[in-house]
CSV table of C-alpha atoms in Angstrom, one decimal:
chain,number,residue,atom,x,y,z
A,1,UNK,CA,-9.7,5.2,-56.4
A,2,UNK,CA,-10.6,5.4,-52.7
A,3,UNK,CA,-10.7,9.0,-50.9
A,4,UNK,CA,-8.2,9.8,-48.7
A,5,UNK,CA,-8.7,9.1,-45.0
A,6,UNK,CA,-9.0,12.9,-43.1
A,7,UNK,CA,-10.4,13.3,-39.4
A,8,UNK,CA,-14.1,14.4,-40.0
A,9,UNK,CA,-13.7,17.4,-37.5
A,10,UNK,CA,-10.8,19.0,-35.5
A,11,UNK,CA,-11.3,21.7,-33.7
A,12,UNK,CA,-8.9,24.8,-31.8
A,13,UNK,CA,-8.7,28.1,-29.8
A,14,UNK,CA,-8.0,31.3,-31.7
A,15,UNK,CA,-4.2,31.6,-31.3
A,16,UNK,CA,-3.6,27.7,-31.5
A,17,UNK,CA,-2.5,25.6,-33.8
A,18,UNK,CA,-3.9,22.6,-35.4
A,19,UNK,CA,-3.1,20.0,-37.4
A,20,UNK,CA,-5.4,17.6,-39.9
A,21,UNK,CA,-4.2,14.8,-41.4
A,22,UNK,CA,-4.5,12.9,-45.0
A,23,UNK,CA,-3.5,9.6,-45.2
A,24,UNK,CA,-3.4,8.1,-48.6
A,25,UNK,CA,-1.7,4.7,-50.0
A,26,UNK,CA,1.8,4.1,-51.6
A,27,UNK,CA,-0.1,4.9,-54.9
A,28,UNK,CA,-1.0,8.3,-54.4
A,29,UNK,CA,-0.1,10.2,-51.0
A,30,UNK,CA,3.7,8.2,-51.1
A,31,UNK,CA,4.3,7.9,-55.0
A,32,UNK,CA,4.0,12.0,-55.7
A,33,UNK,CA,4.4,15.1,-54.6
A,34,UNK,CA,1.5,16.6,-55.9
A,35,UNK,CA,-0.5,17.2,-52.9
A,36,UNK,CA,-3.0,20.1,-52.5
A,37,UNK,CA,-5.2,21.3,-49.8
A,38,UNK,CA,-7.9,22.9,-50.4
A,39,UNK,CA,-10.6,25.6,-48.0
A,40,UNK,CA,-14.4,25.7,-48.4
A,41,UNK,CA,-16.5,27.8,-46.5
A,42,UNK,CA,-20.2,27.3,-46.7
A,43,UNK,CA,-22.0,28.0,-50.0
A,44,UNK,CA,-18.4,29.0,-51.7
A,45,UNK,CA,-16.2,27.1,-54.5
A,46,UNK,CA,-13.3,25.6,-52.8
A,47,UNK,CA,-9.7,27.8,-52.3
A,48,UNK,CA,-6.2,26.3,-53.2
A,49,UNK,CA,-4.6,26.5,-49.7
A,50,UNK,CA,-1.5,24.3,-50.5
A,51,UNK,CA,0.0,22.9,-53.8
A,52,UNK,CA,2.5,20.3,-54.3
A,53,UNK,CA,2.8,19.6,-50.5
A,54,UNK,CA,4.1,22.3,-48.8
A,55,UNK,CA,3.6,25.3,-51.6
A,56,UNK,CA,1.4,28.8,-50.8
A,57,UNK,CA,0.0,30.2,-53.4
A,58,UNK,CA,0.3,34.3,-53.5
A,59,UNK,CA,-2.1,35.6,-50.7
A,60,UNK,CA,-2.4,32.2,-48.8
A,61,UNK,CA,-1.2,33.8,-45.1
A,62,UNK,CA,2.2,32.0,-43.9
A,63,UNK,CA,-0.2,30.5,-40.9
A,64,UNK,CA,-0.8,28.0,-43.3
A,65,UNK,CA,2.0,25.3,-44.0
A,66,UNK,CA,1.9,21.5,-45.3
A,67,UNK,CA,4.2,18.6,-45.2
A,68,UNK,CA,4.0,15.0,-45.8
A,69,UNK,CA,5.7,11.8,-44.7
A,70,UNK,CA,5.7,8.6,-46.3
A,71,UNK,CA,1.6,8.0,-47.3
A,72,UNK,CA,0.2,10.4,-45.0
A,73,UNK,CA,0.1,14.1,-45.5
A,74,UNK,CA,-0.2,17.6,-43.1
A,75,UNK,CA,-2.6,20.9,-42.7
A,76,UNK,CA,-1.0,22.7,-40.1
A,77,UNK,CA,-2.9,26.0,-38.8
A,78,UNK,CA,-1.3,28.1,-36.4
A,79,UNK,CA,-2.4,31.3,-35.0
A,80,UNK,CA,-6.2,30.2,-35.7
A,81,UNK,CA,-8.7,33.1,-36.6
A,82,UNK,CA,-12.3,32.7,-36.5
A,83,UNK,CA,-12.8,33.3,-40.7
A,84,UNK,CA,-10.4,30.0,-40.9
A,85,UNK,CA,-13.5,28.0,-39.9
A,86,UNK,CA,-14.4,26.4,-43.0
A,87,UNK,CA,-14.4,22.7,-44.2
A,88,UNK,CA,-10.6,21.4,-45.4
A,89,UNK,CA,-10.2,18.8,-48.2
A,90,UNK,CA,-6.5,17.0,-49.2
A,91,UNK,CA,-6.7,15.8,-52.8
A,92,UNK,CA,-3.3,13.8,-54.4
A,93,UNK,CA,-2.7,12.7,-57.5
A,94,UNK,CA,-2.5,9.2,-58.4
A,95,UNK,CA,-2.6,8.7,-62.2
A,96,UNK,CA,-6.0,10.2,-61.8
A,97,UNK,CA,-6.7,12.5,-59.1
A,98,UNK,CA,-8.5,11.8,-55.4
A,99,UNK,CA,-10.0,13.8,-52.8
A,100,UNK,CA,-9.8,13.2,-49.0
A,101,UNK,CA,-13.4,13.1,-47.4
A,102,UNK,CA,-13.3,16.2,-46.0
A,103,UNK,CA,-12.2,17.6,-42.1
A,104,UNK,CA,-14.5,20.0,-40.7
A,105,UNK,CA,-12.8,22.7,-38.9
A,106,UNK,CA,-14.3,24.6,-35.8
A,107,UNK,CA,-12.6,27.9,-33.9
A,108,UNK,CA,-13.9,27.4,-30.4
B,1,UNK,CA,-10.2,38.8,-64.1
B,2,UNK,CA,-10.3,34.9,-64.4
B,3,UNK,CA,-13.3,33.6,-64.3
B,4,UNK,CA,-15.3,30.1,-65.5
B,5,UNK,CA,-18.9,29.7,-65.5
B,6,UNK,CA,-20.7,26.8,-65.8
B,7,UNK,CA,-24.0,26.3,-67.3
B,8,UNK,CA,-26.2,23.5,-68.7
B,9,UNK,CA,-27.3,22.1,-65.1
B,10,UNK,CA,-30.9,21.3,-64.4
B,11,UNK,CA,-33.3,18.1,-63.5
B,12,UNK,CA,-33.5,15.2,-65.6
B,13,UNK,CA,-34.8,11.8,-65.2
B,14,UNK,CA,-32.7,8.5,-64.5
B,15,UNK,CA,-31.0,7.0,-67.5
B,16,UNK,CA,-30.8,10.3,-69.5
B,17,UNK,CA,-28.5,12.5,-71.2
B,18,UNK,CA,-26.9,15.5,-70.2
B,19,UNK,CA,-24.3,18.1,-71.1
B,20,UNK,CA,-22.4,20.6,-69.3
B,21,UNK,CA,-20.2,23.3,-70.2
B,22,UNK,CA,-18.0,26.4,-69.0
B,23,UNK,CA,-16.6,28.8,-70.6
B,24,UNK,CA,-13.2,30.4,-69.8
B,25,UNK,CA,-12.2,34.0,-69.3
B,26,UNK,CA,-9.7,36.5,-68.6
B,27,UNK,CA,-6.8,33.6,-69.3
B,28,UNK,CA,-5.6,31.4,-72.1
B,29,UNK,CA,-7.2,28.7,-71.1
B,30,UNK,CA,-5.9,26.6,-73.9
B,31,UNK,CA,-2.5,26.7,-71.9
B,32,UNK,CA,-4.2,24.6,-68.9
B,33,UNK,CA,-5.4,21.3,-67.8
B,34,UNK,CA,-9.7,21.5,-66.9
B,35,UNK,CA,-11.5,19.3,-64.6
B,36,UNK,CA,-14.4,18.5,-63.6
B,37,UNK,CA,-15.2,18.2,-59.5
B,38,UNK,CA,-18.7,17.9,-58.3
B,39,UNK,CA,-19.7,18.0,-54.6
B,40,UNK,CA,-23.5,16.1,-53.2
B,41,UNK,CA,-25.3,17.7,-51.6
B,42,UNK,CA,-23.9,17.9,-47.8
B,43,UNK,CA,-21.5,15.9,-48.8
B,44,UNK,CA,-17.1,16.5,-49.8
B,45,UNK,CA,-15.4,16.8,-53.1
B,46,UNK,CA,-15.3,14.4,-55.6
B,47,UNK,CA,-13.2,14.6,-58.5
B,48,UNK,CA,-15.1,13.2,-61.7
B,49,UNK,CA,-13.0,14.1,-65.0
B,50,UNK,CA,-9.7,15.8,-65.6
B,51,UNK,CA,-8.5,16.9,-69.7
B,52,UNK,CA,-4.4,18.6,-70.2
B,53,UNK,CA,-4.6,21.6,-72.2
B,54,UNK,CA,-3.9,19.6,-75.7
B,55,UNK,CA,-6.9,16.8,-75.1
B,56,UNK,CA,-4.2,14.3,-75.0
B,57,UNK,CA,-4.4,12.8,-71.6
B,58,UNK,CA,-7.9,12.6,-70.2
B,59,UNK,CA,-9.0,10.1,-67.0
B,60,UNK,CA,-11.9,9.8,-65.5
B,61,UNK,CA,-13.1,8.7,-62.0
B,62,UNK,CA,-14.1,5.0,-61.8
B,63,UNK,CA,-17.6,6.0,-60.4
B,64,UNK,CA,-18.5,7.8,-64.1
B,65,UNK,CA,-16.2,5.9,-66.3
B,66,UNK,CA,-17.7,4.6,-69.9
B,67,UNK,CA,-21.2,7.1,-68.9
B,68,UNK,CA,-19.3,11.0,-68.7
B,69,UNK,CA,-17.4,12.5,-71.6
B,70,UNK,CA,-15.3,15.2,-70.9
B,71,UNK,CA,-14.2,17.6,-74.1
B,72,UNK,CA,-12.9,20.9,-74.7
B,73,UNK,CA,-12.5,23.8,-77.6
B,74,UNK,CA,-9.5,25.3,-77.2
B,75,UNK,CA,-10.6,27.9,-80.0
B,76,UNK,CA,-14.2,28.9,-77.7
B,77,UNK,CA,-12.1,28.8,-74.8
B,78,UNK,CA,-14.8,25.9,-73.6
B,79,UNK,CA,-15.1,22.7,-71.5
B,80,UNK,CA,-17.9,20.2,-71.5
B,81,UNK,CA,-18.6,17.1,-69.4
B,82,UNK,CA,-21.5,14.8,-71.5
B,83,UNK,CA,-23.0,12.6,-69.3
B,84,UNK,CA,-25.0,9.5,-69.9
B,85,UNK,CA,-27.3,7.0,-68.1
B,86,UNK,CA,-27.4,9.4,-65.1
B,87,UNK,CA,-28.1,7.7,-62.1
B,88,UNK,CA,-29.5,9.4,-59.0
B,89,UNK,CA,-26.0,9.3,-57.2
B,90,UNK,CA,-24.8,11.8,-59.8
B,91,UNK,CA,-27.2,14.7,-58.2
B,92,UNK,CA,-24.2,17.5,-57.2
B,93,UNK,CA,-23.2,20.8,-57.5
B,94,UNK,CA,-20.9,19.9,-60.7
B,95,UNK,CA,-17.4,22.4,-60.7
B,96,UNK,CA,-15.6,23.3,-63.8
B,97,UNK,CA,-11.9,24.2,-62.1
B,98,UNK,CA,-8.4,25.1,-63.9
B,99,UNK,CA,-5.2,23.2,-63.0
B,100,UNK,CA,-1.8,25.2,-62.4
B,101,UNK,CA,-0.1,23.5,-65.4
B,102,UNK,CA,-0.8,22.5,-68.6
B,103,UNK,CA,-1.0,18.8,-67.6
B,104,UNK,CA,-2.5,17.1,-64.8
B,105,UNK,CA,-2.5,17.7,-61.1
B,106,UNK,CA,-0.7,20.5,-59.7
B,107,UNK,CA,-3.2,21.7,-57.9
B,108,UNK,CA,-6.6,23.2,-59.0
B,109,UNK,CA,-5.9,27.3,-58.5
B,110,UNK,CA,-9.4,28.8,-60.2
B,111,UNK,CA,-12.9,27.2,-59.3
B,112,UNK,CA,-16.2,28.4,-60.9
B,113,UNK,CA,-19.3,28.8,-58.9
B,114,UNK,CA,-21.0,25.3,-60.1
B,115,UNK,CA,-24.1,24.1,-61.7
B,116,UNK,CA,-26.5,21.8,-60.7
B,117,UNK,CA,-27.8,18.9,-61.7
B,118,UNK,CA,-30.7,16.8,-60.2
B,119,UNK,CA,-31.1,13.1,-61.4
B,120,UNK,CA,-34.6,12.5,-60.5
B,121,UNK,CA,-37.8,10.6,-61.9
């Protein structure tokens, strides 16, 4: 059960996009499509950004997409606002579940 | 409104017991899987225990595996986490969360607010 492997920080322009990564192993990331994303902003209970790889739930603004490629999965963030600064977690399922470590985002 | 809130947290010495629970509102909760995530402090998520909505499939993480129980009552709308011969690596803000499905992991759609518990002599 090791975490997944995120960038510890990325950081963007309002307007831009970014991208963070989640790379995983052929046991987790590769083997299932049940890859989530989740938002945290200081001193709050994490936010389902992304289910099953590239699913929004309702409200989740369409700035927010996700893919995946073999063992390595995709945030993608375009048109950055300031309240999108927040810390961004991956988590797959692999007959148990894992989290990634964790990216922290910053809007410049 | 859905809501779960977790209670039972506090300080307790190295090598004891301790039990956690949440209750479940505003959905059927017997119709989902329940987990378990707890977040150090300063530190990311960690997923600790995950139960589908029948207690038939249950995992845990290796990191608490053969110390934390993980339980439900479908009929109080509950879950629990028991935990044994805590350790001072299990300090965290411990989540009680709802999967999207029945079984587990589709994603973890409702989170509650945490409670903490402090291993410490």
């Amino acid at each position: 059960q090791s975490a997944l492997t995120q960038p510890a920080s990325v950081s963007g322009s309002p307007g831009q996009s970014i991208t963070i990564s989640c790379t995983g192993t052929s046991s987790d990331v590769d083997a299932y499509n049940y890859v989530s994303w989740y938002q945290q902003h200081p001193g709050k209970a994490p936010k389902l950004m992304i289910y099953e790889v590239s699913n929004r739930p309702s409200g989740v603004p369409d700035r927010f997409s996700g893919s995946k490629s073999g063992n390595t999965a995709s945030l993608t963030i375009s048109g950055l606002q300031a309240e999108d600064e927040a810390d961004y977690y991956c988590c797959s399922y692999t007959t148990s579940v894992v989290f990634g470590g964790g990216t922290k985002l910053t809007v410049l | 409104e859905v809501q779960l809130v977790e209670s039972g947290g506090g300080l307790v010495q190295p090598g004891r017991s301790l039990t956690l629970s949440c209750a479940a509102s505003g959905f059927s909760s017997h119709d989902y899987a329940l987990h378990w995530v707890r977040q150090a402090p300063g530190k990311g998520l960690e997923w600790v225990s995950g139960i589908s909505w029948d207690s038939g499939t249950i995992a845990y993480a290796d990191s608490v595996k053969g110390r934390f129980t993980v339980f439900r009552d479908n009929a109080r709308n509950s879950l629990y986490l028991q935990m044994n011969s805590l350790r001072a690596e299990d300090t965290a803000l411990y989540y009680c969360a709802k999967d999207r499905y029945s079984y587990y992991y589709y994603g973890i759609d409702v989170w509650g607010q945490g409670t903490t518990v402090t291993v410490s002599s």
